Coordinates of C-alpha atoms in Angstrom, one line a residue:
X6 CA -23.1 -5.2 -15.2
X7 CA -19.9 -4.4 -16.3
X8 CA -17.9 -1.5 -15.3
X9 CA -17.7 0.0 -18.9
X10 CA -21.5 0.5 -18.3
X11 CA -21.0 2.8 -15.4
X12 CA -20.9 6.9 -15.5
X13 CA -18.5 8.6 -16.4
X14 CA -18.3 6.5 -19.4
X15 CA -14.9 7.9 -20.7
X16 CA -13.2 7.1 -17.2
X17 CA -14.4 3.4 -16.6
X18 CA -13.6 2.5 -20.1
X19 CA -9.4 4.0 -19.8
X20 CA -9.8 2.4 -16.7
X21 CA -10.9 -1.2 -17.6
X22 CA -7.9 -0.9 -20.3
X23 CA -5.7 -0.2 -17.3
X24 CA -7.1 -3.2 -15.7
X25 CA -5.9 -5.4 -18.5
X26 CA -2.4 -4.4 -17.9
X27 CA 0.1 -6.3 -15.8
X28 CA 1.7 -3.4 -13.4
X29 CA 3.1 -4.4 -10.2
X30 CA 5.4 -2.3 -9.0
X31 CA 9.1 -2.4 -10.5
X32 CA 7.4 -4.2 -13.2
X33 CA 6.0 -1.7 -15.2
X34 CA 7.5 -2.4 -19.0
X35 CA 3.9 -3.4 -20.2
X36 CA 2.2 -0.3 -18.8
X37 CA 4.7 2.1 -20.6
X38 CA 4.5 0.4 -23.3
X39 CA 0.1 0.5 -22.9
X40 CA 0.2 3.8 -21.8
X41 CA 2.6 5.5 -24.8
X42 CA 0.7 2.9 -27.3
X43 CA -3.2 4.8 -26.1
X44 CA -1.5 7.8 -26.3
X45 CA -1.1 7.5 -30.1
X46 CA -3.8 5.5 -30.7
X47 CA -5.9 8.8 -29.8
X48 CA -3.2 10.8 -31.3
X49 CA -2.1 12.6 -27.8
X50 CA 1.7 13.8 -27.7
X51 CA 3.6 11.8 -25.6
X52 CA 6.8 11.6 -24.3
X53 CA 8.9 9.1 -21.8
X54 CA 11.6 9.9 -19.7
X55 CA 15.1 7.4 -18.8
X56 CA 12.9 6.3 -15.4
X57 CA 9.9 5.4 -16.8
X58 CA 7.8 8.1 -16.6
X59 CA 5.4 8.8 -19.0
X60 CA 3.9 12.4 -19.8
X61 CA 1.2 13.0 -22.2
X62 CA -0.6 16.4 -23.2
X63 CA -3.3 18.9 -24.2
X64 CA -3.5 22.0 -25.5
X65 CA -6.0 24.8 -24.3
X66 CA -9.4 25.3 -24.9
X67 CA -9.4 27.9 -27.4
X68 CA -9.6 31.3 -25.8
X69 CA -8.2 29.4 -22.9
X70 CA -4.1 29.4 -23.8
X71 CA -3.2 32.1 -21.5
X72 CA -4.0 30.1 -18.4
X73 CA -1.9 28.4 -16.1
X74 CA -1.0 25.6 -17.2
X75 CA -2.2 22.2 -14.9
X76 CA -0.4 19.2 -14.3
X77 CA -2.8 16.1 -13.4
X78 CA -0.5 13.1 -11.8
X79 CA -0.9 9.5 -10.9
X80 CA 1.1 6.5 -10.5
X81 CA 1.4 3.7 -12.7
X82 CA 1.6 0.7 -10.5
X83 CA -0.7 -1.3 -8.3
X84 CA 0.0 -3.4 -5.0
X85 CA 0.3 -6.6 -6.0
X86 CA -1.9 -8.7 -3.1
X87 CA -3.9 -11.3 -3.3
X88 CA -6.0 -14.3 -1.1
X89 CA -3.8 -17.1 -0.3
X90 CA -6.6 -19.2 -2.4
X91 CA -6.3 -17.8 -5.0
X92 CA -4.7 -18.6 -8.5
X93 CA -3.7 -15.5 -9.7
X94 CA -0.4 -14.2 -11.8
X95 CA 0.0 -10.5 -11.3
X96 CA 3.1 -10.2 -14.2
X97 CA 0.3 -12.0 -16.7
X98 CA -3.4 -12.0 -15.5
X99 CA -5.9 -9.5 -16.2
X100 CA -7.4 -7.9 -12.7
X101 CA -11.3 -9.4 -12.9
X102 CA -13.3 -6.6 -11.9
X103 CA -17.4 -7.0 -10.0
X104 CA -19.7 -4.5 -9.7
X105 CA -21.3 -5.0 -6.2
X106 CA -24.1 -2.3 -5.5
X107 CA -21.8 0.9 -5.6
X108 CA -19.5 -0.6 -5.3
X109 CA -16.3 -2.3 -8.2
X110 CA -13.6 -4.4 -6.7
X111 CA -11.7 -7.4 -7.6
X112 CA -12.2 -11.4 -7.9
X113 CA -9.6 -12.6 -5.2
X114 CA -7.0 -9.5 -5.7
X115 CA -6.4 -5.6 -5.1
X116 CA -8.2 -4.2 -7.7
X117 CA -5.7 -1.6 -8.5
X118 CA -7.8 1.5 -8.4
X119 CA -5.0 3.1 -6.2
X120 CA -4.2 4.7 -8.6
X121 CA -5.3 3.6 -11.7
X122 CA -8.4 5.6 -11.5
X123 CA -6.1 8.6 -11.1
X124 CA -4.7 7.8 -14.0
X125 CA -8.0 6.8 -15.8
X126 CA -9.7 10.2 -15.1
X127 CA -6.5 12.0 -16.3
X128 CA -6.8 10.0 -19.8
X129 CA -10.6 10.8 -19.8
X130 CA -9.7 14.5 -19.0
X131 CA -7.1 14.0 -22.4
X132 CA -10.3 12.4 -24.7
X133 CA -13.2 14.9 -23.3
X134 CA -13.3 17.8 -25.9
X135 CA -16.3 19.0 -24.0
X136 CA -13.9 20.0 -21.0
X137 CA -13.1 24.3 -20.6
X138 CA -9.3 23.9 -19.8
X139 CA -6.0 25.6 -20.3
X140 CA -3.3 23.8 -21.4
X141 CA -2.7 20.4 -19.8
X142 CA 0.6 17.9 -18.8
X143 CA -0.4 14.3 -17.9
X144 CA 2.1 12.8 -15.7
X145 CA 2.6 9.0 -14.7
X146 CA 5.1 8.1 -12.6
X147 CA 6.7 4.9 -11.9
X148 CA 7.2 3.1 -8.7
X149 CA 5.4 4.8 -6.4
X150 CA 4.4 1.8 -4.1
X151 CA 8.1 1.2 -3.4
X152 CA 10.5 3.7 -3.7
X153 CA 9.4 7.0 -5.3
X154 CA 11.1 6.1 -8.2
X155 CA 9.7 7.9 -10.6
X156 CA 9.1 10.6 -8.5
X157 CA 12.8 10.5 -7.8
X158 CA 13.9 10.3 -10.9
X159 CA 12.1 13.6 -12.6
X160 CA 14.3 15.8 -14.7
X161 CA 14.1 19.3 -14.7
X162 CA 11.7 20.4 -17.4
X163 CA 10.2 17.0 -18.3
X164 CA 7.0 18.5 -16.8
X165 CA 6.0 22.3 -17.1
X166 CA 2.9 23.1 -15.3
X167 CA 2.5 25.8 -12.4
X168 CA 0.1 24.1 -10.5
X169 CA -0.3 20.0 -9.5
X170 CA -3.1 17.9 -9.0
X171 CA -2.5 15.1 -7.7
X172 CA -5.5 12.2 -7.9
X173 CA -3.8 9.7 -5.3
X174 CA -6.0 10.8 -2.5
X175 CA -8.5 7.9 -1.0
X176 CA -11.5 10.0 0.2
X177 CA -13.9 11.9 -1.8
X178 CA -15.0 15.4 0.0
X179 CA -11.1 15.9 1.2
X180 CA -8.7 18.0 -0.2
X181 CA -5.0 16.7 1.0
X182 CA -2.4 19.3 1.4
X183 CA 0.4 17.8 3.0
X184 CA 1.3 14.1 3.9
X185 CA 4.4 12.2 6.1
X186 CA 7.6 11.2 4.8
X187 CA 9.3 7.3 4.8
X188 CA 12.1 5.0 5.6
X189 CA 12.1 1.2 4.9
X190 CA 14.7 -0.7 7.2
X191 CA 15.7 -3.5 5.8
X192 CA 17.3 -6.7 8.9
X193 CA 19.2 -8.9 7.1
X194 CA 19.5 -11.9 9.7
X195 CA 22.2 -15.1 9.0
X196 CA 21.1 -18.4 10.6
X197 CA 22.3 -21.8 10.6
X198 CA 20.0 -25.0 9.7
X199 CA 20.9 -28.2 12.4
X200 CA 19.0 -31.6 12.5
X201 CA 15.6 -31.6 14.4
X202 CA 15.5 -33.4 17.8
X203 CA 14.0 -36.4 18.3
X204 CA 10.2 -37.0 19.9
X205 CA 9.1 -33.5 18.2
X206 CA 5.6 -33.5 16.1
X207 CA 5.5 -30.7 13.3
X208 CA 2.9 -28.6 12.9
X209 CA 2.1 -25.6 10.8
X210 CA 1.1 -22.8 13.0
X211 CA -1.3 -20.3 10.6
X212 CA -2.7 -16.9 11.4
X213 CA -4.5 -15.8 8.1
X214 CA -7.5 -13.3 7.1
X215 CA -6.5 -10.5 8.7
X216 CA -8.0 -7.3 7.4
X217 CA -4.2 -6.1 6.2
X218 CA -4.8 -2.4 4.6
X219 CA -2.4 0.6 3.8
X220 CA -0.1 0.7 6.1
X221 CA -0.3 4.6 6.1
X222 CA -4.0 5.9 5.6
X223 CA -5.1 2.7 7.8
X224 CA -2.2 1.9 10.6
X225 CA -4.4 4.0 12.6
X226 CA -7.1 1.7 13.1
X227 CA -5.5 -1.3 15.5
X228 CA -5.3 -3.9 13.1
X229 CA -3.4 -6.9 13.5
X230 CA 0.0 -7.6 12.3
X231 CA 0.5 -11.3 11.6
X232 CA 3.7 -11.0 11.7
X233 CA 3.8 -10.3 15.4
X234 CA 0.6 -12.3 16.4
X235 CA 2.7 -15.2 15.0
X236 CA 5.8 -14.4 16.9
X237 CA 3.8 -13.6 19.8
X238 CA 2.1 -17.1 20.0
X239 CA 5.7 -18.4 19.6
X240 CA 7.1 -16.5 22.2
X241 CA 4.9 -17.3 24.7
X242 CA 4.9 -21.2 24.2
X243 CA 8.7 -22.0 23.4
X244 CA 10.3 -23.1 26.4
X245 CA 6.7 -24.4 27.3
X246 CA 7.0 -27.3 24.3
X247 CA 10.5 -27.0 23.5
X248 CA 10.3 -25.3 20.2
X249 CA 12.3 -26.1 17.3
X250 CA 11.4 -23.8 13.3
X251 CA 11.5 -25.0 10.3
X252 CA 10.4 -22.6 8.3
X253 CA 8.7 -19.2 8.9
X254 CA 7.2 -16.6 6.6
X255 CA 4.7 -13.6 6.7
X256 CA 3.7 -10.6 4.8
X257 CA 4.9 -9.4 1.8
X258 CA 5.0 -5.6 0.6
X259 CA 6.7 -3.1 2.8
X260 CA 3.1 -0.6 2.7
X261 CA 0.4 -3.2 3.2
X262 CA -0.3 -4.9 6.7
X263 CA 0.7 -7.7 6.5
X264 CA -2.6 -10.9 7.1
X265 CA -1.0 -13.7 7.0
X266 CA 2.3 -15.1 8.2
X267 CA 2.9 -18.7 8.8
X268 CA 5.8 -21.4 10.9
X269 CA 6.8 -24.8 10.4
X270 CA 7.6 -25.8 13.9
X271 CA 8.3 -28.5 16.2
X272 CA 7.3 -29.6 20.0
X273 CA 7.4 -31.8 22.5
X274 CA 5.5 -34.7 21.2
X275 CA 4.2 -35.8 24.6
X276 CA 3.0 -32.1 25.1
X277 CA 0.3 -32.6 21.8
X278 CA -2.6 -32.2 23.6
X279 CA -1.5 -29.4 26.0
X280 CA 0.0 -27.6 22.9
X281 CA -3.7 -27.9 21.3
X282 CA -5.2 -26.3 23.9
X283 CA -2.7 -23.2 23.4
X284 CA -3.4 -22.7 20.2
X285 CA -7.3 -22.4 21.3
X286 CA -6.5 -20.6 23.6
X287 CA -4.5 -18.2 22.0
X288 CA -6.9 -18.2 19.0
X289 CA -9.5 -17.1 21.4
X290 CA -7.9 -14.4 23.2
X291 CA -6.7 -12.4 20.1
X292 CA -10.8 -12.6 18.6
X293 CA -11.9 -10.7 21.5
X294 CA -9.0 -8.2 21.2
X295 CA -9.3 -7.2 17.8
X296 CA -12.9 -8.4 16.9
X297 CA -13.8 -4.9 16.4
X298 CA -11.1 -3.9 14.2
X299 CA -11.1 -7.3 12.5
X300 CA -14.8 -9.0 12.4
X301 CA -14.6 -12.6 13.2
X302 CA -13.6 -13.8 9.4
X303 CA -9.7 -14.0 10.6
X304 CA -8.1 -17.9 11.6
X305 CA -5.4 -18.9 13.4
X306 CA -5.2 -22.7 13.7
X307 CA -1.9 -25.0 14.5
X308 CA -2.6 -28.3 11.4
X309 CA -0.1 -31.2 11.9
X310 CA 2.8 -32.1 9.4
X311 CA 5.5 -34.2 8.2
X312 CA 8.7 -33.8 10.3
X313 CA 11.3 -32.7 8.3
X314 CA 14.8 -33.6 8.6
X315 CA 16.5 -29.8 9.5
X316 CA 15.4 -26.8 11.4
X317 CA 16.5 -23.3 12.3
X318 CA 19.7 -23.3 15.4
X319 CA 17.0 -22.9 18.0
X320 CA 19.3 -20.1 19.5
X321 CA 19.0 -18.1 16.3
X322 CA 15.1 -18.6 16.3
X323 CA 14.3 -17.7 19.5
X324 CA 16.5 -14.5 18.9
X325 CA 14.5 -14.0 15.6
X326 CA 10.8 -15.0 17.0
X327 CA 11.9 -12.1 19.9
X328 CA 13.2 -9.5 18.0
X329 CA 10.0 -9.5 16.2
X330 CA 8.0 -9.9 18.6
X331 CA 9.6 -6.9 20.4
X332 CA 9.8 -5.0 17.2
X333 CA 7.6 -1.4 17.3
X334 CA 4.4 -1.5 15.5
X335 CA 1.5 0.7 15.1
X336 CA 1.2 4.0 15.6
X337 CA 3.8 5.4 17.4
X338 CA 2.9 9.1 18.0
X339 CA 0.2 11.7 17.3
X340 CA 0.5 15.2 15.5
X341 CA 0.5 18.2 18.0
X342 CA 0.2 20.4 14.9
X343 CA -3.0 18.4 13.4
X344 CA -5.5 17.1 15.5
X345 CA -6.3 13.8 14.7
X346 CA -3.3 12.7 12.5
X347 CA -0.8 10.1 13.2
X348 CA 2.8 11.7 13.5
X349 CA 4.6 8.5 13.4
X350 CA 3.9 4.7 12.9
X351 CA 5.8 1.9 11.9
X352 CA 4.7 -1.6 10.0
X353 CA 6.4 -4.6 10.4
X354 CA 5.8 -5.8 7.2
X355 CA 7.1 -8.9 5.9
X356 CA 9.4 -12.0 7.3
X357 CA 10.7 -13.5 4.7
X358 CA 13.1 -17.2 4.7
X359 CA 15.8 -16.8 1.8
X360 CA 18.3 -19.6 1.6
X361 CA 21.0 -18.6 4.7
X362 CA 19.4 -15.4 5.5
X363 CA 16.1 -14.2 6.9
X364 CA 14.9 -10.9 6.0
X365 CA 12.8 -8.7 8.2
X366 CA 11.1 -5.5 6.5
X367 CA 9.9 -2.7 8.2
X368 CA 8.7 0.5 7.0
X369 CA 8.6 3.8 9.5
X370 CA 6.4 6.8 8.3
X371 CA 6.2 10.4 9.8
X372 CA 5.5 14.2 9.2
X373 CA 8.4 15.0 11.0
X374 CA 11.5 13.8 9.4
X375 CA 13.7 13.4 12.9
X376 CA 11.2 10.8 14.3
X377 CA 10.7 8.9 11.3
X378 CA 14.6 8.5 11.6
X379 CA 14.4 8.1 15.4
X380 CA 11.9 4.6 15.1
X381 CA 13.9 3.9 11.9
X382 CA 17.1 3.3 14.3
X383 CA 14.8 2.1 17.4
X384 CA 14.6 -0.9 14.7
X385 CA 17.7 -0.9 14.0
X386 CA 19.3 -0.9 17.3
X387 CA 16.3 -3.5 18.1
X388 CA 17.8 -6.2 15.3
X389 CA 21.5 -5.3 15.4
X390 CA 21.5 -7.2 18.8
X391 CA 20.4 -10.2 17.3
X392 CA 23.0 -10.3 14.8
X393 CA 21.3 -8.5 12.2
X394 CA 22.8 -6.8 8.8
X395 CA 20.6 -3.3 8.6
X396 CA 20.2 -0.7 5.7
X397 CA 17.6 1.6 5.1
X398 CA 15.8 2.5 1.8
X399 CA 13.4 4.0 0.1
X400 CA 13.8 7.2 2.0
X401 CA 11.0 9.6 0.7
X402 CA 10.0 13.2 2.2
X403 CA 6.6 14.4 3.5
X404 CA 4.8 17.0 2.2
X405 CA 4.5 20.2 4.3
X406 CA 1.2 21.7 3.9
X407 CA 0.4 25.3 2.7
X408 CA -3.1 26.2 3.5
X409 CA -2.6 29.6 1.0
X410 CA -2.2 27.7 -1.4
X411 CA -4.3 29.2 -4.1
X412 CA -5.5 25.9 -6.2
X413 CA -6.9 24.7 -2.7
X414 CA -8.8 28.0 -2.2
X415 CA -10.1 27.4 -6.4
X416 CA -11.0 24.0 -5.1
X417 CA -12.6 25.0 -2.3
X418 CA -15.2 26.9 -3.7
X419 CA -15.8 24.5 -6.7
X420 CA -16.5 22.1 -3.8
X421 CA -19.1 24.5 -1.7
X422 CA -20.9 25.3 -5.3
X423 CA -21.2 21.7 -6.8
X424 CA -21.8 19.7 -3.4
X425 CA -23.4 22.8 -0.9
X426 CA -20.7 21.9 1.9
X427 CA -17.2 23.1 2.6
X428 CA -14.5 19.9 1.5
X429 CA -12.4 18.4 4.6
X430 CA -9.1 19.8 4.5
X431 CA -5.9 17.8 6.1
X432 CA -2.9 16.2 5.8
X433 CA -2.2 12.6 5.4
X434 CA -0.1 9.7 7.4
X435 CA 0.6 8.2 3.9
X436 CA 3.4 9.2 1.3
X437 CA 2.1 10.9 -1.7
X438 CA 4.9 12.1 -4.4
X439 CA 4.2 15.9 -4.0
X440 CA 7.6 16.5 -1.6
X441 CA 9.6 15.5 -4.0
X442 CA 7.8 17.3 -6.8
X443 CA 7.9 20.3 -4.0
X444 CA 12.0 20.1 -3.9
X445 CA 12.1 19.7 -7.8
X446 CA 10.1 22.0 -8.9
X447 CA 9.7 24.9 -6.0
X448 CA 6.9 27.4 -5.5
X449 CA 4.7 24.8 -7.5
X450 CA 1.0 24.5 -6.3
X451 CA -0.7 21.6 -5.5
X452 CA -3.5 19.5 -3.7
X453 CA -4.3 15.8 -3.8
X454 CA -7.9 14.9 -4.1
X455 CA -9.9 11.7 -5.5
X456 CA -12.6 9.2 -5.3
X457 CA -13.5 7.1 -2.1
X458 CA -11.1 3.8 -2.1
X459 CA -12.0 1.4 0.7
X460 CA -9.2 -1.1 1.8
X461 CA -6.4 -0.5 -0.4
X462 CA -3.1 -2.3 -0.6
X463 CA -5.5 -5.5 0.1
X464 CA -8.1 -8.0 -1.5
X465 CA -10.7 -6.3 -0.3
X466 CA -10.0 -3.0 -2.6
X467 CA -12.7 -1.4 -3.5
X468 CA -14.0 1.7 -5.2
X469 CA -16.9 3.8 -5.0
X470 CA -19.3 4.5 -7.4
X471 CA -21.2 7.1 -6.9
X472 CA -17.8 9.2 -5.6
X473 CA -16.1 8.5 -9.3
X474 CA -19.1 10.2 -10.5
X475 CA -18.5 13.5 -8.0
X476 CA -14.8 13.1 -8.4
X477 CA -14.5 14.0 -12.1
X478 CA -17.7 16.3 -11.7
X479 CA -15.2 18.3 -9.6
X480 CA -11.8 17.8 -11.4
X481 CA -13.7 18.9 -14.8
X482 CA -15.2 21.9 -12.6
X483 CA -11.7 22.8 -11.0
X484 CA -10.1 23.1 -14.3
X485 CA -12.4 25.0 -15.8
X486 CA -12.4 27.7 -13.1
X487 CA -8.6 27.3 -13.4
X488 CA -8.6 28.1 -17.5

């Protein structure tokens, strides 16, 4: 089956065009160019903004033109991840979509339905002249993965609409109302390559299959970081084997948890066999700690390799294998305000070998704005000592939440009368774009709401079914109650 066979017709087909589209984020030229293109295919005004944003609309229902009018928003881009087997180009190839029971995900990739099913139902909403509706503003944004760019960007009166709903939200049945703010912190660390030392055998030390996730809506469930798993293993053996590194990478985008990470790195050739046994060992020990957040699918295995000619000044990567190591990860605090939420949590996300610099990214989220800055400079006090440059970036705000709001009591009881059970309202440990639609356009109403997205930021994205179904069964329902 294919997913243009699925119901709602109308949003699996805009979203199998959006599937066809090359859109990682900061490289977005082909959607714009896909999304302004539809829009006149289907003769929709459309409009584009210096950024990239891209806003498309709808007049009212007839009868209808007096109501507010409703801004529906998603994101254009996708987190670009993929298996480490697989052969895929994200700035050319297609995403290959299955349909698995009720389930759609992705050959080998994220499948991109965060957000590109927000975006598909808002282009369905913009076809369906069955829909009761007042007038309507489409908005995608650019960049929201990395930087809030888009969101950033906005100019005053690009967008009109009193009211905002935002279809980012990863959970059908809950209505978000508020969400934590950001800060990535860049460690920019200078190192020095020297010859290796004699009587060392090279191997490649591998931890790989991790779950990895979002490093938000799923830092809460004790995943592994391979990142620090790697450095951990390090740590512990280096003056064990006398440990020299070649090479050392892991991770990739600053919001996804990172699975794999992976080190070149030399030791004591005489201590082979004892070294083997570590790596059992240590392969062992973290199964039984995070077998149940992690299943048994995950690898960590030490294969051996040519010995190459330089390494790392092994005081420089001992420093670095420490410092990350030591670095905070994980959740970090709990909300006293909302039971249940993670305040504050921190991802060390990616380790990444550039030509004389290595640089460590780590992204810090909270609801409350001073501790998100507090573990942002924890980090950076953390890798200034080891001779690190640090910056931060991509500084976003969270999203205080406003339980009168009056769309949320509207959605509320469109929820109670289609479903016959009162929605789950909360806020969220993930950055949506609302606070800094909040500051750019005051007083404005929203919620965030969507279909059920399992394992997001991550090859094993997938989306629900029978929750698309229900989602745009509700959207359609909340904006007619709303004309």
């Amino acid at each position: 089956m294919k997913i243009t066979d699925l119901e709602p017709k109308l949003v699996w087909q805009c979203f199998d065009e959006i599937t066809k589209v090359p859109r990682p984020t900061h490289h977005l030229d082909k959607m714009k160019e896909f999304l302004v293109d539809w829009a006149n295919r289907h003769n929709i005004p459309v409009k584009t903004d210096e950024v990239g944003n891209v806003m498309m609309s709808k007049p009212a229902t007839p009868g209808h033109e007096n109501a507010p009018t409703v801004i529906l928003q998603g994101h254009q881009d996708m987190v670009a991840e993929k298996r480490g087997d697989k052969e895929h180009d994200f700035m050319t190839d297609p995403i290959t979509t299955i349909v698995d029971g009720d389930w759609v995900k992705a050959d080998g990739t994220t499948l991109g339905a965060d957000n590109g099913l927000g975006c598909a139902t808002a282009m369905a909403v913009l076809l369906d002249d069955k829909l009761v509706h007042g007038p309507i503003e489409c908005l995608y944004t650019v960049d929201e993965e990395q930087g809030l760019i888009g969101a950033n960007g906005l100019q005053p009166g690009f967008v009109t609409g009193s009211i905002l709903l935002n279809l980012d939200s990863e959970e059908h049945g809950s209505l978000v109302i508020g969400c934590a703010g950001g800060k990535v912190t860049l460690c920019s660390m200078p190192y020095r390559m020297v010859e290796a030392s004699m009587g060392k055998t090279f191997y490649k030390v591998h931890i790989n299959h991790l779950k990895g996730g979002h490093s938000g809506m799923e830092i809460n469930l004790g995943r592994g970081n391979a990142n620090q798993q790697l450095c951990r293993f390090l740590w512990e053996v280096w003056h064990k084997y006398g440990v020299e590194v070649h090479r050392i990478d892991g991770g990739g985008l600053a919001n996804a948890i990172p699975r794999e990470a992976w080190a070149i790195v030399g030791i004591d050739t005489e201590a082979k066999d004892d070294f083997e046994r570590d790596v059992v060992v240590f392969r062992d020990m973290i199964h039984a700690e995070f077998l149940l957040a992690e299943g048994k699918d995950f690898t960590f295995t030490a294969t051996e390799v040519e010995k190459p000619n330089m390494v790392i000044d092994r005081y420089e990567a001992h420093r670095l294998v420490s410092a990350v190591f030591a670095c905070p990860n994980g959740v970090q605090g709990m909300s006293n305000a909302v039971e249940g939420l993670v305040e504050t949590s921190c991802n060390l996300a990616s380790v990444k070998m550039n030509e004389d610099t290595i640089l460590i990214t780590v992204h810090q989220r909270s609801s409350v704005d001073s501790r998100r800055d507090e573990i942002a400079d924890r980090v950076k006090a953390l890798f200034q000592m080891i001779g690190c440059t640090v910056v931060f970036d991509d500084t976003y705000v969270g999203w205080a939440p406003n339980p009168d709001s009056k769309v949320l009591k509207v959605a509320e009881e469109s929820f109670k009368t289609l479903f016959g059970k009162a929605p789950k309202v909360e806020a969220l440990h993930a950055g949506l774009e609302c606070g800094l639609f909040l500051e750019k356009m005051p007083g404005l109403d929203m919620i965030s709401f969507g279909p059920t997205l399992k394992d997001i930021h991550s090859p094993s994205e997938k989306a629900n079914i029978p929750s698309v179904q229900e989602f745009w069964k509700f959207l359609c329902d909340i904006l007619r109650r709303l004309a």
